[in-house]
XYZ file of C-alpha atoms in Angstrom:
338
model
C 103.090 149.925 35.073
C 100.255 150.364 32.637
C 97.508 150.408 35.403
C 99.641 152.818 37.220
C 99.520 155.220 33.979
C 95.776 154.520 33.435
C 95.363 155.775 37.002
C 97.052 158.410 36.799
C 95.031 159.502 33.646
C 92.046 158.796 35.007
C 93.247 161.218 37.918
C 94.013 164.034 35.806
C 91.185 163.661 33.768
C 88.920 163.890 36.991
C 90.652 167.031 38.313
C 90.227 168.576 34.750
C 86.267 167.829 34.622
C 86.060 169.618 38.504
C 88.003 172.860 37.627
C 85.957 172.782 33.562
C 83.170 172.528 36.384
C 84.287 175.124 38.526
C 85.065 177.445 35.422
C 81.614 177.305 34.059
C 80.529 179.852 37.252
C 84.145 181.550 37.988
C 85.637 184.136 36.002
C 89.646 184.634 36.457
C 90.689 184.178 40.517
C 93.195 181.643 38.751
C 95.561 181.609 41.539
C 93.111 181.498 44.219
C 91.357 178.688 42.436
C 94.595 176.435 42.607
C 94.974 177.330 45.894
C 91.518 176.002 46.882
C 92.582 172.825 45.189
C 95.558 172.093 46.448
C 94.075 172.895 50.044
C 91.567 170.079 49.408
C 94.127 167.717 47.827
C 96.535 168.257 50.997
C 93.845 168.117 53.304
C 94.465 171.874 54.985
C 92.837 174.825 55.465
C 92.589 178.144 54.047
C 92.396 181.852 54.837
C 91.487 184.151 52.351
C 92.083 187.665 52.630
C 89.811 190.010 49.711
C 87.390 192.886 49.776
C 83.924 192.140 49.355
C 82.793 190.461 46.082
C 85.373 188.451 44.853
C 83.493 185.669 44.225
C 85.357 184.187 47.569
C 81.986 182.477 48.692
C 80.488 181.482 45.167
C 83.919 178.992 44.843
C 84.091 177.290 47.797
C 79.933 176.675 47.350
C 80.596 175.732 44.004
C 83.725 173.788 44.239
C 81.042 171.388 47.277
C 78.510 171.253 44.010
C 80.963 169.489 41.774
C 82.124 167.100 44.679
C 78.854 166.287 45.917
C 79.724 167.737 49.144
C 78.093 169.235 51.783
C 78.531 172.905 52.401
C 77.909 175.382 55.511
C 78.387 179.010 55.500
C 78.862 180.828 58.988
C 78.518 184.036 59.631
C 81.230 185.315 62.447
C 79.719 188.231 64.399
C 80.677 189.853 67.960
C 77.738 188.067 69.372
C 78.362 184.953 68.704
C 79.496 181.669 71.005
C 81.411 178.445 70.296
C 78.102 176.280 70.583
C 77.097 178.369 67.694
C 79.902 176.629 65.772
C 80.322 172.762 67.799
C 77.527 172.352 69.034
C 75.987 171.809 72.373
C 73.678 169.725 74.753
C 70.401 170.069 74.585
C 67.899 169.019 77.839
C 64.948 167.229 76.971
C 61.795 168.454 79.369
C 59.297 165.278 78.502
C 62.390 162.686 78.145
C 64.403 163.949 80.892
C 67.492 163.069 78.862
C 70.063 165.578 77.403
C 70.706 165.112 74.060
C 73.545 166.191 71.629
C 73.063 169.056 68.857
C 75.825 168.867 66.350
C 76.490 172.688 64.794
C 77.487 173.662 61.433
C 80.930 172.561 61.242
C 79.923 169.572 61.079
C 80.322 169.464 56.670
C 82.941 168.595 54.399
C 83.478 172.396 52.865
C 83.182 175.345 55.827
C 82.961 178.361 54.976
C 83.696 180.821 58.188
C 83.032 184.341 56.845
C 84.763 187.310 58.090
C 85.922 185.020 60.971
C 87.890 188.302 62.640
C 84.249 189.509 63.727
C 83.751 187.464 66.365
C 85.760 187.310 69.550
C 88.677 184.859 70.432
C 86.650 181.951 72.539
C 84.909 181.847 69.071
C 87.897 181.513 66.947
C 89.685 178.926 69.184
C 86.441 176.409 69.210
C 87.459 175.815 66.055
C 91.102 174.595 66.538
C 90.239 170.915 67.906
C 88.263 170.650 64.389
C 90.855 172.369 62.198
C 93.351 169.662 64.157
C 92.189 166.542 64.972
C 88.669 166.727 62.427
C 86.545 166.122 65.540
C 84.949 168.203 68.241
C 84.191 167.722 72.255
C 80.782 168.300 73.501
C 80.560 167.068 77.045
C 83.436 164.842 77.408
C 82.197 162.945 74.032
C 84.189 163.107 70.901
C 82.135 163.280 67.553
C 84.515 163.034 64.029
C 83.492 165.685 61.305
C 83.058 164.130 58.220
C 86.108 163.405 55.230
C 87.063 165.479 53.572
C 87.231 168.315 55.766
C 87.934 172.113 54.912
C 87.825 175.036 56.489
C 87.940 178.256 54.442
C 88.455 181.460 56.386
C 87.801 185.126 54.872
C 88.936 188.271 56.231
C 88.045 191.817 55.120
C 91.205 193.868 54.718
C 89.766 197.242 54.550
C 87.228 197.199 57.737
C 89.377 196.952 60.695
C 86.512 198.491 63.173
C 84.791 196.050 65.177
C 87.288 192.944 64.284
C 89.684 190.978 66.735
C 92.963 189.449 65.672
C 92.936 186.217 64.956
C 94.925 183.968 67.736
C 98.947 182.864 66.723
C 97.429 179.217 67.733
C 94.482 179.561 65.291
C 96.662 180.854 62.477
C 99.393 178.454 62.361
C 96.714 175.919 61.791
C 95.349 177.335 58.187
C 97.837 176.009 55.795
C 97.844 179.335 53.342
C 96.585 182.644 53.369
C 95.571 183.750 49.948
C 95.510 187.592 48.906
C 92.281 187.921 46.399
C 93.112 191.090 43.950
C 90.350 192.459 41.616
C 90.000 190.822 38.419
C 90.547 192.728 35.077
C 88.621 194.595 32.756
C 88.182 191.793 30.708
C 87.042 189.305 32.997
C 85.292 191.589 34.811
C 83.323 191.790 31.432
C 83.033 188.029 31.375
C 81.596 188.047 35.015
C 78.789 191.081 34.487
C 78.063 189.246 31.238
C 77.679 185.553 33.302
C 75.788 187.074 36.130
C 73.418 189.268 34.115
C 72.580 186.117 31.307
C 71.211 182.684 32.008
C 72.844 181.045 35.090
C 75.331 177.848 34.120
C 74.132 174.438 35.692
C 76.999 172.730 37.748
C 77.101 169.353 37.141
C 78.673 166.862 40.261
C 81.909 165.297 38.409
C 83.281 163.459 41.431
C 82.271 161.842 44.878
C 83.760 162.435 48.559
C 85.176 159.075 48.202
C 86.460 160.105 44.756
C 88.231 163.159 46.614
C 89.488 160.944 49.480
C 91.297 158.098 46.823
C 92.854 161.629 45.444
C 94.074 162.729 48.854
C 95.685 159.300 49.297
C 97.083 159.099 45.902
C 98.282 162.410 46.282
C 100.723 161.487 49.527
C 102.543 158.859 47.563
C 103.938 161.972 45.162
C 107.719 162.216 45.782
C 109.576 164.698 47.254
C 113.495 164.582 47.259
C 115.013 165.340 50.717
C 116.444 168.489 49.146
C 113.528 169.735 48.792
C 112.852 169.009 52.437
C 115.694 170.802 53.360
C 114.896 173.804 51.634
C 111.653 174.039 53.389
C 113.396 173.790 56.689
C 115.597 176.357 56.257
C 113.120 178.987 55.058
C 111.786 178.196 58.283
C 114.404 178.619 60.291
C 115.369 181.891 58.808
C 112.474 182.996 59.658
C 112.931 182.203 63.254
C 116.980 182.858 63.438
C 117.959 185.262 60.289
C 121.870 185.851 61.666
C 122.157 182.434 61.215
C 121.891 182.992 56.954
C 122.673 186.057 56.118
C 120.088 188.413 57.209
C 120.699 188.962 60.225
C 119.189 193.232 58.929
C 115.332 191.488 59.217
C 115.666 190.801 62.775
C 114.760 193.338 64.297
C 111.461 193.185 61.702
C 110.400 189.552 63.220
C 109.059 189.134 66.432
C 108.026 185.360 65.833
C 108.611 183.107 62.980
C 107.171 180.538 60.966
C 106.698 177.125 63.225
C 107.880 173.988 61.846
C 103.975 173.227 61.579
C 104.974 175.967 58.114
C 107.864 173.275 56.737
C 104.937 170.424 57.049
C 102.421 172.459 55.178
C 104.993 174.067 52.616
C 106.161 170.058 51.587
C 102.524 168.909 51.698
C 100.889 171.684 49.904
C 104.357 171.323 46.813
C 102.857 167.877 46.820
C 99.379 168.945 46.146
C 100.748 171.235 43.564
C 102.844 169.009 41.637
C 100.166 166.536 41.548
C 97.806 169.002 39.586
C 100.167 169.968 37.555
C 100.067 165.803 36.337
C 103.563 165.078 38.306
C 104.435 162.321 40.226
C 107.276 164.641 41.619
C 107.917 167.460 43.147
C 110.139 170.555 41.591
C 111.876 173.561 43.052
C 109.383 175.408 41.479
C 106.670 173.740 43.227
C 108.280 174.953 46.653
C 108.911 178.394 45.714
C 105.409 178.978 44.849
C 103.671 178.162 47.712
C 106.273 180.218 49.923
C 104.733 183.610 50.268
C 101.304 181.690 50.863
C 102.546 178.890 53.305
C 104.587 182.040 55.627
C 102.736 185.415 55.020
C 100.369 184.695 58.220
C 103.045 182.792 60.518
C 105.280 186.040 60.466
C 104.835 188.215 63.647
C 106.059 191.563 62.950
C 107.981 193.957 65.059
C 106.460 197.599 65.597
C 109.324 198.709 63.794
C 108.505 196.540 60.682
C 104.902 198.434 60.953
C 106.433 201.808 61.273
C 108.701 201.270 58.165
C 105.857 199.590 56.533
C 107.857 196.450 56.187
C 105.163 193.576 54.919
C 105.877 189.686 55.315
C 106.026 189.340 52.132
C 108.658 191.727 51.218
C 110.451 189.797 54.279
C 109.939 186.485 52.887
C 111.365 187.762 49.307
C 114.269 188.854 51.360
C 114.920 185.757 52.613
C 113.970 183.739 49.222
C 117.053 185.523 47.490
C 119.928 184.507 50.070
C 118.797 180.861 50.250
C 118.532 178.938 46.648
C 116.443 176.344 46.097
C 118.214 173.122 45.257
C 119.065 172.311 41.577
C 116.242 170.943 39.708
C 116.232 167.250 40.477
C 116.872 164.517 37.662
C 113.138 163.356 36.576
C 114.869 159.479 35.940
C 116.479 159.475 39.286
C 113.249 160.316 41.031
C 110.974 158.279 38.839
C 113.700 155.724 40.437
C 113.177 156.822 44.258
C 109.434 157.083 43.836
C 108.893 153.451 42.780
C 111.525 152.299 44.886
């Protein structure tokens, strides 16, 4: 028992030194931050939605510094093609052999910027790696290397000239995060940063480091409550008559897949586990909602006309089904060791 407390120490102490890290260079973007986090700790992906210059690059470039990993930035425009992104085979004139060309992806942080620039056969070369960590090239499989992210931006205000993003392609980004402005006073503390001597970022952790903290992460506990709740914000999503608001139908075209229920109960996980728990809370679930569902919610024309938004749908749905009563910290300090 005491080795398991010294471990977990260790592990929180670890996680503190990357975000102190992390800190030194970002200013605010606290909720984005944690979502970056618990998108590494879970092992998904991310897609960030923000106007230009929220410092949405600068962390995930930052955030590779302090794990010693690698980092690749690509930029998504109309002219671009998959082998851009995978890869290709390349013909040797003095060998006469073909060899293989591995392309950016092939990193443990991605950054795909504006990724609605570039047409869909661009998009979609990046669902076998988003998937299965490894990409095709010729009938031969090569395995990206662990840990894997990919981090996704959009820009909400310049719609002219971008493609929507295919319902495949989405469901496989575990959040989408909504970057705001920051405040007047941090947006003191960032001119005042940028403008002075630039802080050094100091590698606190390894890949291998991050991996043991992506396995020790899966053995938090989640009650089967919890579970349930998941599933049913889900499936209200997908069948609203069947709990109580049955009014938001004809707002939903397509709901959340269960693909959302996996990622909602993985990413609580991730949460719980920065926040030093062994054990997942109602409050855990809850706040990942809007960020787990906002981009799995296909909405009707008449949720456009209205100017419905998923997230005032989600809300909706949040108030007629209650999370489950906060469970007993003995009784699943009891189920997690058992």
């Amino acid at each position: 028992m005491d080795n398991k407390e010294t471990s977990r120490s260790e592990i929180a102490s670890l996680m503190e030194r990357i975000l102190y890290e992390v800190k030194k260079v970002i200013v605010g973007q606290d909720h984005f931050l944690e979502r970056v986090l618990v998108a590494v700790l879970a092992q998904g992906h991310l897609l960030v939605e923000g106007v230009p210059g929220l410092a949405k690059t600068l962390t995930v470039k930052t955030l590779a510094r302090t794990i010693r990993g690698s980092f690749k930035r690509i930029q998504f425009t109309p002219d671009l093609v998959p082998a851009d992104l995978v890869g290709t085979r390349i013909y040797n004139q003095k060998t006469g052999d073909f060899t293989t060309s591995l392309g950016p992806v092939f990193t443990n942080l991605l950054l795909a910027d504006e990724i609605n620039r570039a047409p869909a056969k661009v998009q979609s070369a990046l669902l076998e790696v988003m998937q299965e960590h490894q990409v095709t090239i010729a009938g031969e499989s090569h395995q990206v290397p662990e840990p894997f992210l990919v981090m996704a931006t959009q820009n909400p205000i310049e719609t002219e000239g971008t493609y929507p993003l295919p319902e495949a392609q989405v469901d496989r980004f575990m959040m989408k995060v909504l970057v705001g402005y920051p405040t007047e006073e941090e947006e003191f503390v960032i001119v005042d940063r940028v403008t002075g001597l630039p802080n050094d970022v100091v590698a606190m952790a390894t890949t291998e480091q991050l991996s043991a903290l992506q396995r020790e992460c899966q053995s938090v506990y989640v009650d089967p409550s919890l579970k349930q709740y998941a599933v049913r914000l889900a499936s209200a999503t997908r069948d609203p008559d069947r709990y109580g608001v049955a009014d938001l139908a004809k707002y939903v075209s397509f709901g959340a897949s269960p693909r959302a229920s996996i990622h909602l109960i993985e990413g609580a996980r991730a949460l719980a586990f920065l926040r030093g728990r062994t054990y997942v809370l109602p409050a855990d679930v809850t706040d990942l909602v809007p960020d787990v569902f906002r981009h799995r919610l296909v909405l009707t024309y008449e949720a456009l006309a209205e100017e419905m938004t998923a997230d005032q749908l989600i809300q909706r749905i949040m108030q007629h089904i209650a999370a489950p009563d906060k469970p007993l910290e003995t009784h699943v300090k009891v189920a997690a060791s058992s």
